[in-house]
PDB file of C-alpha atoms and ligand atoms in Angstrom:
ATOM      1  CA  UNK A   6       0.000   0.000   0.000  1.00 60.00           C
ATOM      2  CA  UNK A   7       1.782   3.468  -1.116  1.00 55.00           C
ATOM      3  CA  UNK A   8      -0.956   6.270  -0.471  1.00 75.00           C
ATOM      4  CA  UNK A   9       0.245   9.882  -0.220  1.00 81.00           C
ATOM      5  CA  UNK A  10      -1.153  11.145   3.431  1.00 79.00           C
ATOM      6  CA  UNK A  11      -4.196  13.587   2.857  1.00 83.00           C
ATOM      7  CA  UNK A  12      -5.082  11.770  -0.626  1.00 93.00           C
ATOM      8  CA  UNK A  13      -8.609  10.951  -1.316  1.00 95.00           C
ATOM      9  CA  UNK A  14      -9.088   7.353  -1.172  1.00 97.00           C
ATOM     10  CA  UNK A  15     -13.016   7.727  -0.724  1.00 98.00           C
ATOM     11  CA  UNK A  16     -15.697  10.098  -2.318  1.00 98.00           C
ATOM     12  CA  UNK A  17     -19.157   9.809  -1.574  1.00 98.00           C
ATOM     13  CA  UNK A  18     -21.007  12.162  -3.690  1.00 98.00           C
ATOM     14  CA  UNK A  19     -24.730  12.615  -3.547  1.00 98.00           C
ATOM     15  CA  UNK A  20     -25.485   8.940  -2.304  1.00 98.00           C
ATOM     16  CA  UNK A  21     -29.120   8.037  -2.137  1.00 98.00           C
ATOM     17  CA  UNK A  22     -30.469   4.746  -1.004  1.00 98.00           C
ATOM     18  CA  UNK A  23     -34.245   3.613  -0.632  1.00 98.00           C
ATOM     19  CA  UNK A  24     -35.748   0.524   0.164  1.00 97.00           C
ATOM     20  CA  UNK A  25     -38.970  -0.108  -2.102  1.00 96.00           C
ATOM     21  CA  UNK A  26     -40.493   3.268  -1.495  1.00 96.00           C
ATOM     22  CA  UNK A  27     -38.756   4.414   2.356  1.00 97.00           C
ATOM     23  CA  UNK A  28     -35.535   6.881   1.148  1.00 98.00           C
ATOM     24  CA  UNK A  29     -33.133   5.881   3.702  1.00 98.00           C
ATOM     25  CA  UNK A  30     -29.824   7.365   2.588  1.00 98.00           C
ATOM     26  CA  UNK A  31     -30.711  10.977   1.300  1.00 98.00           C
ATOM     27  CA  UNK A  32     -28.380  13.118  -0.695  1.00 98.00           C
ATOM     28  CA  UNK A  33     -25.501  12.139   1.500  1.00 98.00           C
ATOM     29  CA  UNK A  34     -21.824  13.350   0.355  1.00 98.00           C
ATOM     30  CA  UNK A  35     -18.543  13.186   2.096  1.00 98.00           C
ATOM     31  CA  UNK A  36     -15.016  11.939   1.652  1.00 98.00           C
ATOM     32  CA  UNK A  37     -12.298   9.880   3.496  1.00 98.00           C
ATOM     33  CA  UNK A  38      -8.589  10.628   3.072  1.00 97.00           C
ATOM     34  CA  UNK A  39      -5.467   8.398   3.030  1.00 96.00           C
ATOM     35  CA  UNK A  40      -4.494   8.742   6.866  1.00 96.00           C
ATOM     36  CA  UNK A  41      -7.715   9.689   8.230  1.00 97.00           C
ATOM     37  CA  UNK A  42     -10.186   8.056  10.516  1.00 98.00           C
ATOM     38  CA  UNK A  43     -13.682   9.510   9.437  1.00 98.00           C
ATOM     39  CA  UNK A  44     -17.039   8.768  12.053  1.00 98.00           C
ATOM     40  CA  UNK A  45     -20.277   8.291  10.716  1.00 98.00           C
ATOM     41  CA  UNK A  46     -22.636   9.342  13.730  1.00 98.00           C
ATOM     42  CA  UNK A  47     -26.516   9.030  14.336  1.00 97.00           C
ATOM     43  CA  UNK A  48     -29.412   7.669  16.020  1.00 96.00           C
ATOM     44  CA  UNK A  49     -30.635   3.947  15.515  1.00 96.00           C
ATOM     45  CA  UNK A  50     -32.051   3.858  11.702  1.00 96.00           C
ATOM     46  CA  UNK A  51     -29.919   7.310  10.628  1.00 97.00           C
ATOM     47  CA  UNK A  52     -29.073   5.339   7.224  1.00 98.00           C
ATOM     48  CA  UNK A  53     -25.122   4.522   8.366  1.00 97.00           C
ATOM     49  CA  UNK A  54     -25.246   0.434   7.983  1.00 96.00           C
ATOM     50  CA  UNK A  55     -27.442   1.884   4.440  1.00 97.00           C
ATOM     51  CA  UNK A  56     -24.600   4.248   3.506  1.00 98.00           C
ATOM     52  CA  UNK A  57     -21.708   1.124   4.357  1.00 97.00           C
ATOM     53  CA  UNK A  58     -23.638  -1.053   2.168  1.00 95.00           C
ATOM     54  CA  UNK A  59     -23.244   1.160  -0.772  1.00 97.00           C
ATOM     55  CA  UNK A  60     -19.996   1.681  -0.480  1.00 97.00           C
ATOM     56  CA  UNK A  61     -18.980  -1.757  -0.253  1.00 94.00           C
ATOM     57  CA  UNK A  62     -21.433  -2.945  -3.110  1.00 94.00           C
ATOM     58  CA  UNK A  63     -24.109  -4.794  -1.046  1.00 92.00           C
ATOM     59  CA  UNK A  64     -26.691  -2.562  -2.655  1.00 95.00           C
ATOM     60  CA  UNK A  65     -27.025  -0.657  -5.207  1.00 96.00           C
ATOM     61  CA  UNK A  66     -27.760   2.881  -4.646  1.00 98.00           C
ATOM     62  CA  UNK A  67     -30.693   4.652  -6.621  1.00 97.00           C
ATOM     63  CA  UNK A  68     -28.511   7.755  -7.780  1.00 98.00           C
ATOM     64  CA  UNK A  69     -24.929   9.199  -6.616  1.00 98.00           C
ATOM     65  CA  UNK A  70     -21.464   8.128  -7.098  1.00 98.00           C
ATOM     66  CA  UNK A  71     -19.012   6.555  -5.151  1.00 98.00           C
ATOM     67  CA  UNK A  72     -15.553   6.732  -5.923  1.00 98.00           C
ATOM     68  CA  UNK A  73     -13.233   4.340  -3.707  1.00 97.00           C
ATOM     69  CA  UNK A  74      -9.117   4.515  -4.648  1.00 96.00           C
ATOM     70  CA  UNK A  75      -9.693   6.339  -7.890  1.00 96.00           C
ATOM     71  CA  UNK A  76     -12.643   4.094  -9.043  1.00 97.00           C
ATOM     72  CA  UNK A  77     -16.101   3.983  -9.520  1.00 97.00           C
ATOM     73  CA  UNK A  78     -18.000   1.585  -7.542  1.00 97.00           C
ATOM     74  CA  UNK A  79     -20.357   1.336 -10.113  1.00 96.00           C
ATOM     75  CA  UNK A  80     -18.277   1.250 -13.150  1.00 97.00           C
ATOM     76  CA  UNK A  81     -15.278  -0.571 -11.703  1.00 97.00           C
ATOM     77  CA  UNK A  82     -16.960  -2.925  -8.863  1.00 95.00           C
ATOM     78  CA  UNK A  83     -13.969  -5.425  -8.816  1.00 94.00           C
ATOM     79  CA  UNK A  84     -11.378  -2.750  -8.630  1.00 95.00           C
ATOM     80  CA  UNK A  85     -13.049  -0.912  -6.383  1.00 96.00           C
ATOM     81  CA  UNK A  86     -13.620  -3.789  -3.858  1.00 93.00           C
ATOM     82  CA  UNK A  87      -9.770  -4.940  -4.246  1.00 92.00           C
ATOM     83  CA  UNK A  88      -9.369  -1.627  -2.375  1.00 95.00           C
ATOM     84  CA  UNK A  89     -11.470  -2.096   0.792  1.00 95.00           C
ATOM     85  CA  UNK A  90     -11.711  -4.174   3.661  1.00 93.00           C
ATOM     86  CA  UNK A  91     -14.696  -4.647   5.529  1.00 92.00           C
ATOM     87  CA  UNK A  92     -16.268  -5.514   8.647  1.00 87.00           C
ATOM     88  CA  UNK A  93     -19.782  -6.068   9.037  1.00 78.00           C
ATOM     89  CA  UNK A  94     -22.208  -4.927  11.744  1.00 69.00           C
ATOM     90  CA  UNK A  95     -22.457  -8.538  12.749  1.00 71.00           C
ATOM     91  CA  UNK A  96     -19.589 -10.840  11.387  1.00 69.00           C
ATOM     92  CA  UNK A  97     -20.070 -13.968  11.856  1.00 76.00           C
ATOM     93  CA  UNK A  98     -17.414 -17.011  10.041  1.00 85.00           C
ATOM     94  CA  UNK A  99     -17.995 -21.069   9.335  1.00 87.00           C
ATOM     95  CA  UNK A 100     -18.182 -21.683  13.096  1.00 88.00           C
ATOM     96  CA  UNK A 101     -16.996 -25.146  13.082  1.00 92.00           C
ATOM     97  CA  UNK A 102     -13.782 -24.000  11.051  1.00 94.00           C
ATOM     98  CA  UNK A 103     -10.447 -23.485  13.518  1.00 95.00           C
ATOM     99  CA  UNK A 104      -8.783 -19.932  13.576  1.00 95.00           C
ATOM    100  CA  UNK A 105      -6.254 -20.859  11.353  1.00 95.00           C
ATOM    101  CA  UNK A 106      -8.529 -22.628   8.820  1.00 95.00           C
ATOM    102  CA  UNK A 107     -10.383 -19.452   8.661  1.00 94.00           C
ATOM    103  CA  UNK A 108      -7.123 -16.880   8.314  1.00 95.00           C
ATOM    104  CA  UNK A 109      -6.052 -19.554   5.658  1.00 95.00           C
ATOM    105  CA  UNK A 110      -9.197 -19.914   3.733  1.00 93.00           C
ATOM    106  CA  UNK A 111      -9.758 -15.948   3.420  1.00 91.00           C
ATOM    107  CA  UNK A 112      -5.930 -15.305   2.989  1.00 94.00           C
ATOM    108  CA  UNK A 113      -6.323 -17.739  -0.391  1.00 92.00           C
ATOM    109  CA  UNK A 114      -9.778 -15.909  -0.724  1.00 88.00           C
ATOM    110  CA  UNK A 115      -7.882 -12.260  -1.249  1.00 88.00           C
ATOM    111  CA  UNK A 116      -4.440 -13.992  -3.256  1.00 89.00           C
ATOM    112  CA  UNK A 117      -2.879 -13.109   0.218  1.00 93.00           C
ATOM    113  CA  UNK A 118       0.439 -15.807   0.336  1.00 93.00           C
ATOM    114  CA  UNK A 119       0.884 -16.798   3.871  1.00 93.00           C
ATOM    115  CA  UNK A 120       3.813 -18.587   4.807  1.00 94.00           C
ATOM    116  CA  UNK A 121       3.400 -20.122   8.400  1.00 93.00           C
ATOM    117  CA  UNK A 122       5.343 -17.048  10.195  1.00 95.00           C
ATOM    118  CA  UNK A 123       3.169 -14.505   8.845  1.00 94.00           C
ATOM    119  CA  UNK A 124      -0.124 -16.723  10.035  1.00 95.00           C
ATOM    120  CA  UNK A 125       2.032 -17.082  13.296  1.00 95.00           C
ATOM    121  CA  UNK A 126       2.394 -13.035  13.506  1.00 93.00           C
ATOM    122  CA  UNK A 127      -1.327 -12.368  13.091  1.00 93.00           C
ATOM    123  CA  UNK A 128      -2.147 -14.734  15.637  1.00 95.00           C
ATOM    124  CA  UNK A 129       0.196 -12.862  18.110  1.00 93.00           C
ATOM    125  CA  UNK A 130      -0.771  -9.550  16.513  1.00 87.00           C
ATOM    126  CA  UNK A 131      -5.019 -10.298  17.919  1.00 88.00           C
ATOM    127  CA  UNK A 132      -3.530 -12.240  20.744  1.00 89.00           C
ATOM    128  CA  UNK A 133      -4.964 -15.750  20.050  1.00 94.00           C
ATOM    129  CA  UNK A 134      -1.491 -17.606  19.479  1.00 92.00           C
ATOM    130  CA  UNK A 135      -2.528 -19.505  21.753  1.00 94.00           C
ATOM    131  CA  UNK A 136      -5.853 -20.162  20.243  1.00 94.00           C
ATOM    132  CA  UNK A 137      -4.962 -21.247  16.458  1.00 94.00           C
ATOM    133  CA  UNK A 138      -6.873 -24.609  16.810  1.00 96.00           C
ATOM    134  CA  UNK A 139      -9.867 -23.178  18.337  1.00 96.00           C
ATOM    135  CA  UNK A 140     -13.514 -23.246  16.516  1.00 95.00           C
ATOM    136  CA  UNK A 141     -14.550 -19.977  15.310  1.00 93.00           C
ATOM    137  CA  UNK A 142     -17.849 -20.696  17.350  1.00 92.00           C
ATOM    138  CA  UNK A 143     -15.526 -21.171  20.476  1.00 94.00           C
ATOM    139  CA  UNK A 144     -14.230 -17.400  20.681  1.00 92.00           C
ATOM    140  CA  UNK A 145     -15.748 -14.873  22.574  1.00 89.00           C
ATOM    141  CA  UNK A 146     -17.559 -11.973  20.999  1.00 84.00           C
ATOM    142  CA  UNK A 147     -14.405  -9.781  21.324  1.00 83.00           C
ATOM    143  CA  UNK A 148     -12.272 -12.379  19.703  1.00 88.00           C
ATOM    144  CA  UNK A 149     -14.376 -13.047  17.455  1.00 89.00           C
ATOM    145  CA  UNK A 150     -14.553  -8.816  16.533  1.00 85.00           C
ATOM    146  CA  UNK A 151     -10.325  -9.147  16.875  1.00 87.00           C
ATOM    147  CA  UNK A 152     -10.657 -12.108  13.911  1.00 91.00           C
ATOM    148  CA  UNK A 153     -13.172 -10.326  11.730  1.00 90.00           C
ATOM    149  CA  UNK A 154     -10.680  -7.298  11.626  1.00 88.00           C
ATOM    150  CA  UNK A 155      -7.589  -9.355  10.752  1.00 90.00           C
ATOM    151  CA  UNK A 156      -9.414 -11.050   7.801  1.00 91.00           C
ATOM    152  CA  UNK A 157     -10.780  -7.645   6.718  1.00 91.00           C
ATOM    153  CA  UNK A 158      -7.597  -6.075   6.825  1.00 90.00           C
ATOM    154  CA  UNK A 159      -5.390  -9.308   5.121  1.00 92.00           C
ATOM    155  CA  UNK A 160      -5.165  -7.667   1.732  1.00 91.00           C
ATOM    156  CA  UNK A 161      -4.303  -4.624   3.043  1.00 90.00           C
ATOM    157  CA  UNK A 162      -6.479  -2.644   1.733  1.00 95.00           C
ATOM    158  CA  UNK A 163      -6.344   1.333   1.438  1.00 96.00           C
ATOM    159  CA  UNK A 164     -10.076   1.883   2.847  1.00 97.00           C
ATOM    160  CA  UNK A 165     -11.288  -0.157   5.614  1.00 96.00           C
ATOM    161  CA  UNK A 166     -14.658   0.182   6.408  1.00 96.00           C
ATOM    162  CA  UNK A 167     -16.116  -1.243   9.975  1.00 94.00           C
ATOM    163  CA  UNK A 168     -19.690  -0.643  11.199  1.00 93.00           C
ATOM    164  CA  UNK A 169     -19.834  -0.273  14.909  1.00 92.00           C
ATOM    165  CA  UNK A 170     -16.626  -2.380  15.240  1.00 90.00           C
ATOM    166  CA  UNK A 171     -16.316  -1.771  19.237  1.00 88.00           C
ATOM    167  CA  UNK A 172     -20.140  -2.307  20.168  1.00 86.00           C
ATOM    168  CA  UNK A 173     -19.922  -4.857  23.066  1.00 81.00           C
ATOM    169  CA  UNK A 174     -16.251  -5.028  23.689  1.00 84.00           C
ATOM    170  CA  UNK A 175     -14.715  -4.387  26.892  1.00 86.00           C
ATOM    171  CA  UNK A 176     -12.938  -1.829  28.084  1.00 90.00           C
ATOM    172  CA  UNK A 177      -9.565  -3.289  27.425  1.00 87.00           C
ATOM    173  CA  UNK A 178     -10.015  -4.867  24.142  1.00 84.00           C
ATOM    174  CA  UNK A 179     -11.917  -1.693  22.861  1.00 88.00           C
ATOM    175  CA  UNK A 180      -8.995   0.439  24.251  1.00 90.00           C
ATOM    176  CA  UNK A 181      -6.911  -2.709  21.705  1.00 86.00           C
ATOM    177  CA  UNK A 182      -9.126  -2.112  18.802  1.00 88.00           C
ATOM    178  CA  UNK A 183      -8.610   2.119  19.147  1.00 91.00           C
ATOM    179  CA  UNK A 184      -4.544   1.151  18.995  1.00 91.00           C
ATOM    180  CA  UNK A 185      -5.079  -1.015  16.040  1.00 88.00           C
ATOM    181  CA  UNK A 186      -7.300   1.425  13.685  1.00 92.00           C
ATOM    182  CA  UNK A 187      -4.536   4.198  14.936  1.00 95.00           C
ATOM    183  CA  UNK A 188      -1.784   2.420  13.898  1.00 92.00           C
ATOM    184  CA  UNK A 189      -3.588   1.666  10.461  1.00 93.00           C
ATOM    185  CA  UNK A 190      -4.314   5.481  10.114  1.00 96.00           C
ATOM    186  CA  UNK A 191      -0.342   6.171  10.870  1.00 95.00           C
ATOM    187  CA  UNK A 192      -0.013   3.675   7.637  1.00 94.00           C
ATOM    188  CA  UNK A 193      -2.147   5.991   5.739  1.00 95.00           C
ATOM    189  CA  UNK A 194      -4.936   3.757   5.456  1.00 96.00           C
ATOM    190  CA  UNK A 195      -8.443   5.715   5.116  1.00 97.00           C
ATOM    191  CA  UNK A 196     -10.760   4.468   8.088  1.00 97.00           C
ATOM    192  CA  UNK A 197     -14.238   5.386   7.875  1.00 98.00           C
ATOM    193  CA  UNK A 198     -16.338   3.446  10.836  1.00 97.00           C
ATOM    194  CA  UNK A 199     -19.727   3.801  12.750  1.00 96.00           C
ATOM    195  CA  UNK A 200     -19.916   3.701  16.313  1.00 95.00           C
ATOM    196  CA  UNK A 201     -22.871   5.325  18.929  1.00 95.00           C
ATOM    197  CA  UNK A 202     -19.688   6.215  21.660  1.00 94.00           C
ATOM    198  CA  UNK A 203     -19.434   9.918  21.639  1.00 93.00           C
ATOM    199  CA  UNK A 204     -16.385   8.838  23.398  1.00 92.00           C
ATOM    200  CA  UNK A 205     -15.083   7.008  20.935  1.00 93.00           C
ATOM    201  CA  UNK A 206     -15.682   9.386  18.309  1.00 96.00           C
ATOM    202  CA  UNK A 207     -13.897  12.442  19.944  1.00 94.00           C
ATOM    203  CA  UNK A 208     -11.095   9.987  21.165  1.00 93.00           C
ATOM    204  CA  UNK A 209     -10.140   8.594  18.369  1.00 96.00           C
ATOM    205  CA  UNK A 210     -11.949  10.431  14.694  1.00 98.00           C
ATOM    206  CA  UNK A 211     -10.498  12.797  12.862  1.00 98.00           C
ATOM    207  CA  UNK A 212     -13.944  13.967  11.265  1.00 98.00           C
ATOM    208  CA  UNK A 213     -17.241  12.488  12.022  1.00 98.00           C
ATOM    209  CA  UNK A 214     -20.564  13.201   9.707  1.00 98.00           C
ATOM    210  CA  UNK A 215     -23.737  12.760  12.117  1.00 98.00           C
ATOM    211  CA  UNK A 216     -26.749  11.276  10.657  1.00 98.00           C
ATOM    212  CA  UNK A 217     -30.336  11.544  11.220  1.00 97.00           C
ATOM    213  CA  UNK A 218     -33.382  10.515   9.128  1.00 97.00           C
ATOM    214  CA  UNK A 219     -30.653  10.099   6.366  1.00 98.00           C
ATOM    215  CA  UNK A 220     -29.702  13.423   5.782  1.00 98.00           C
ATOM    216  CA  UNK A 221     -26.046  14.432   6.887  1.00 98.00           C
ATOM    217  CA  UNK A 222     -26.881  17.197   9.298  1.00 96.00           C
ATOM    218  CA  UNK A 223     -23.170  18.274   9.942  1.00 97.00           C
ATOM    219  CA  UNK A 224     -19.653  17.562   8.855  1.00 97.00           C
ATOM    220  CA  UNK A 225     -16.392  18.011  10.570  1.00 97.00           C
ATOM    221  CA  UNK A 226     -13.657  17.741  13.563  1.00 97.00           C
ATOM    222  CA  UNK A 227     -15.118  16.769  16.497  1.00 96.00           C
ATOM    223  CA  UNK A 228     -13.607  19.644  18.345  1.00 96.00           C
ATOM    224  CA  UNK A 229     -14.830  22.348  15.671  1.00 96.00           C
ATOM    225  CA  UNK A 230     -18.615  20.328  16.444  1.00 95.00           C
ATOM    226  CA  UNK A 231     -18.255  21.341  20.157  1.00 93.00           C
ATOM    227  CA  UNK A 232     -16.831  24.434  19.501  1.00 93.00           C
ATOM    228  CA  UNK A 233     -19.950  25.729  17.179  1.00 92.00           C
ATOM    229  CA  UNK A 234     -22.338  24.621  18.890  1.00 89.00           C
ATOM    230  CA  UNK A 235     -21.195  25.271  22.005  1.00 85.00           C
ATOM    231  CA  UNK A 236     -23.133  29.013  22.977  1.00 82.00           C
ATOM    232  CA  UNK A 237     -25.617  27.580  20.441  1.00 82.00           C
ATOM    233  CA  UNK A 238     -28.522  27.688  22.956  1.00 80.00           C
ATOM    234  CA  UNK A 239     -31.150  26.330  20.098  1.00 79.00           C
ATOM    235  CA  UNK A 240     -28.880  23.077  20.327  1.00 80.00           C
ATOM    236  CA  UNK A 241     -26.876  22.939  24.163  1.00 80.00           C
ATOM    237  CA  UNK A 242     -29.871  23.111  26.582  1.00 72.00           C
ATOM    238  CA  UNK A 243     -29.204  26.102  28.731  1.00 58.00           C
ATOM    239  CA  UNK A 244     -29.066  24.478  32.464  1.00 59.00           C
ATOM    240  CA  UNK A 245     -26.063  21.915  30.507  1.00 60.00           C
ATOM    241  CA  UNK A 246     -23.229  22.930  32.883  1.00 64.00           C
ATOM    242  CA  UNK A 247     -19.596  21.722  32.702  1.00 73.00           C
ATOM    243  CA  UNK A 248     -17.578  20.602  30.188  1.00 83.00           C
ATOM    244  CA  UNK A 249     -19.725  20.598  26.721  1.00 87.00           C
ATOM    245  CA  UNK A 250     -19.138  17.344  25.037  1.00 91.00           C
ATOM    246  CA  UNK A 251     -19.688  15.529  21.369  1.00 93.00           C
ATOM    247  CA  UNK A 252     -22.735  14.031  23.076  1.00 93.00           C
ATOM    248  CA  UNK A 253     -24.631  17.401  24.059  1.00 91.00           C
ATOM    249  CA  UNK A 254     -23.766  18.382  20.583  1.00 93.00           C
ATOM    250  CA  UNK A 255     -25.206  15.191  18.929  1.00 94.00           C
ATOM    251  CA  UNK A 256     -28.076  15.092  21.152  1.00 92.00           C
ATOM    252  CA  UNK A 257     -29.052  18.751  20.758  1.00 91.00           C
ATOM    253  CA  UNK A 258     -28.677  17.959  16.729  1.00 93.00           C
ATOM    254  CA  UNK A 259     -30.683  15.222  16.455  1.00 93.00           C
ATOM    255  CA  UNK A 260     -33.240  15.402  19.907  1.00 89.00           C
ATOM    256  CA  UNK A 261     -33.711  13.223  22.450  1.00 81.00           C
ATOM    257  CA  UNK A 262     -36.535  11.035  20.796  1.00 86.00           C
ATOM    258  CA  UNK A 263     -35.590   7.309  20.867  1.00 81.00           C
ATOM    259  CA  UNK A 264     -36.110   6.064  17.611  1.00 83.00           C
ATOM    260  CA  UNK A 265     -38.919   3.622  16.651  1.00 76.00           C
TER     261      UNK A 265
HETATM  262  N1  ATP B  23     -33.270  -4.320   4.027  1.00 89.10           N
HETATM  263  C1  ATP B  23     -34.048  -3.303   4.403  1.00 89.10           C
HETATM  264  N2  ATP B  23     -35.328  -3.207   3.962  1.00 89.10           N
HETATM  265  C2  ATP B  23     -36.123  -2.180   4.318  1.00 89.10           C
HETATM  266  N3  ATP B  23     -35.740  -1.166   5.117  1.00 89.10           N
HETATM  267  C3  ATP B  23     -34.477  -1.203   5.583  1.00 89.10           C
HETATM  268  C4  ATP B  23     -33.568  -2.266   5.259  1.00 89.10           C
HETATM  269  N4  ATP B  23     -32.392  -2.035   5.870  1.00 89.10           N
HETATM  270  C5  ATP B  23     -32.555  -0.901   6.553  1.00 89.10           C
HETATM  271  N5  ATP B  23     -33.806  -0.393   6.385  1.00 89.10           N
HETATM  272  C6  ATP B  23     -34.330   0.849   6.971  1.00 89.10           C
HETATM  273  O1  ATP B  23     -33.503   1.924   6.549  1.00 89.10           O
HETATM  274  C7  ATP B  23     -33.268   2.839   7.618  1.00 89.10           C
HETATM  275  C8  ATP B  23     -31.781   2.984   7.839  1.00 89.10           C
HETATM  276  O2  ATP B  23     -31.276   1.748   8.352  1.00 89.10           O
HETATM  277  P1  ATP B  23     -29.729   1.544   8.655  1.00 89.10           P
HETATM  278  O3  ATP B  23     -29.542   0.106   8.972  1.00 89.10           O
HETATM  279  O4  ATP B  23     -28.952   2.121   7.545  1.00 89.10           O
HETATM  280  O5  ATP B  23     -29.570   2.441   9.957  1.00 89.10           O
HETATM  281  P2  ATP B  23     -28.324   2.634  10.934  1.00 89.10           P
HETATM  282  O6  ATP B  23     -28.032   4.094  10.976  1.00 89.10           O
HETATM  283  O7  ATP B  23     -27.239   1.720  10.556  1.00 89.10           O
HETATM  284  O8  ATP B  23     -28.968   2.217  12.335  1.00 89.10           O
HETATM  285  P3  ATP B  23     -28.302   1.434  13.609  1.00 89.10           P
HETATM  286  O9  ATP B  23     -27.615   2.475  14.423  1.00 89.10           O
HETATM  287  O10 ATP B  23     -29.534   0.908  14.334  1.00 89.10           O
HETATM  288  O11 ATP B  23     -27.414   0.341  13.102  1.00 89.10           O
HETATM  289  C9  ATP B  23     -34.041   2.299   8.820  1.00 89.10           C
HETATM  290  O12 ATP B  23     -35.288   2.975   8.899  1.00 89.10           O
HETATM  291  C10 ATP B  23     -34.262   0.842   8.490  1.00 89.10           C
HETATM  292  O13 ATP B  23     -35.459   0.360   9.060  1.00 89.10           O
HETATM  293 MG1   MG B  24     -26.335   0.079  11.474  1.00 89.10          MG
END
């Protein structure tokens, strides 16, 4: 992977998505650069698992253009998808398959060669050396999230997309999973993930979109966010005192109605 830092490696441009006649994903633009780790925020049903889809080719979008490492999704699915890696809400492999027998079955899946010392490193990389001959089925959720990353990632591909990839770690492993996506971002790979921590999102994105009703409602640093909005009194309630965070930004964007 050779990708100048700053270089666009994804452009979203005027993405919509419906289902039959509901528009989830509506006029939704943004982009994701070589060394950046871009957030995609909002409330259950916002359109972000609608908007991933797209993007990785699960479904075909009813009008806009995606453009991933130069090509068009559209036009040049195969090239495009040689480009990304990508982790699913919910991931799940052949449960009855080993650890290894899945790392070796996608590595020959993406042309990856892997000589026993490189399957040896990724084990130790995720922490499961120990765990090579173990059944898919007998991880726990967090190792299973560590192994759906790995095999995402084999190819090394310049855009990695992962939809809510920390939901239901622990503290520790999430803490893991922040280091890893950091340390792809330092090798200029273009991140763009979903997550519902604010915490997460001001810790460790560059830029975050945030969602809601499938409109993007606002684009940029989380810090810039905060530092709008925060004497905004149409979106900070007034009695908020303290420290104004990304979540009193996100809440006063998109209300406090739990979604149906
Ligand atoms: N296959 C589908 N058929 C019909 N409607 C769908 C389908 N998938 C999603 N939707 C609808 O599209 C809207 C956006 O869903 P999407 O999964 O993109 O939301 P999300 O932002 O990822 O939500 P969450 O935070 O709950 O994962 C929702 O109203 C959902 O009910
Ligand atoms: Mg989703």
């Amino acid at each position: 992977m050779n990708n100048k830092p700053g270089s666009s490696i994804l452009q979203v441009n005027g993405l919509n998505v419906s289902y039959g006649t509901f528009h989830a994903v509506r006029n939704v633009s943004f982009e994701v650069k070589a060394g950046e780790i871009f957030g995609l925020l909002g409330p259950n049903g916002a359109g972000k698992t609608s908007t991933l889809s797209a993007v990785e080719g699960l479904l075909k979008p009813q009008s806009g253009t995606i453009t991933v490492a130069g090509f068009d999704t559209a036009k040049k699915p195969l090239h495009a998808k040689a480009n990304m890696g990508v982790q699913l809400q919910a991931t799940s492999f052949q449960p009855e398959l080993t650890l290894a027998e899945i790392i070796k079955l996608y590595a020959g899946i993406y042309c990856v060669e892997l000589t026993r010392e490189k399957l040896q490193n990724i084990l130790q990389d995720i922490k499961l050396e120990g765990s090579s001959s173990k059944k898919f089925k007998e991880l726990s959720g967090g190792q299973q999230q560590r192994v759906s990353l790995v095999i995402a990632t084999i190819h090394d591909p310049v855009l990695v997309l992962m939809d809510e990839p920390t939901t239901g770690l622990d503290p520790q492993a999430r803490r893991q999973l922040w280091e890893r996506i950091e340390a792809m971002r330092e090798k200029g790979h273009g991140i763009l993930l979903t997550t519902h921590s604010m915490e997460e999102a001001e810790a460790v994105c560059d830029r975050i979109a945030i969602m809601d009703h499938g409109n993007v409602i606002a684009i940029d640093t989380p810090q810039v966010l905060i530092d709008t909005h925060r004497n905004d009194q149409n979106v900070i309630s007034v009695s908020r005192k303290g420290k104004i965070t990304l979540e009193d930004v996100f809440i006063g964007l998109t209300g406090r109605t739990v979604r149906t």
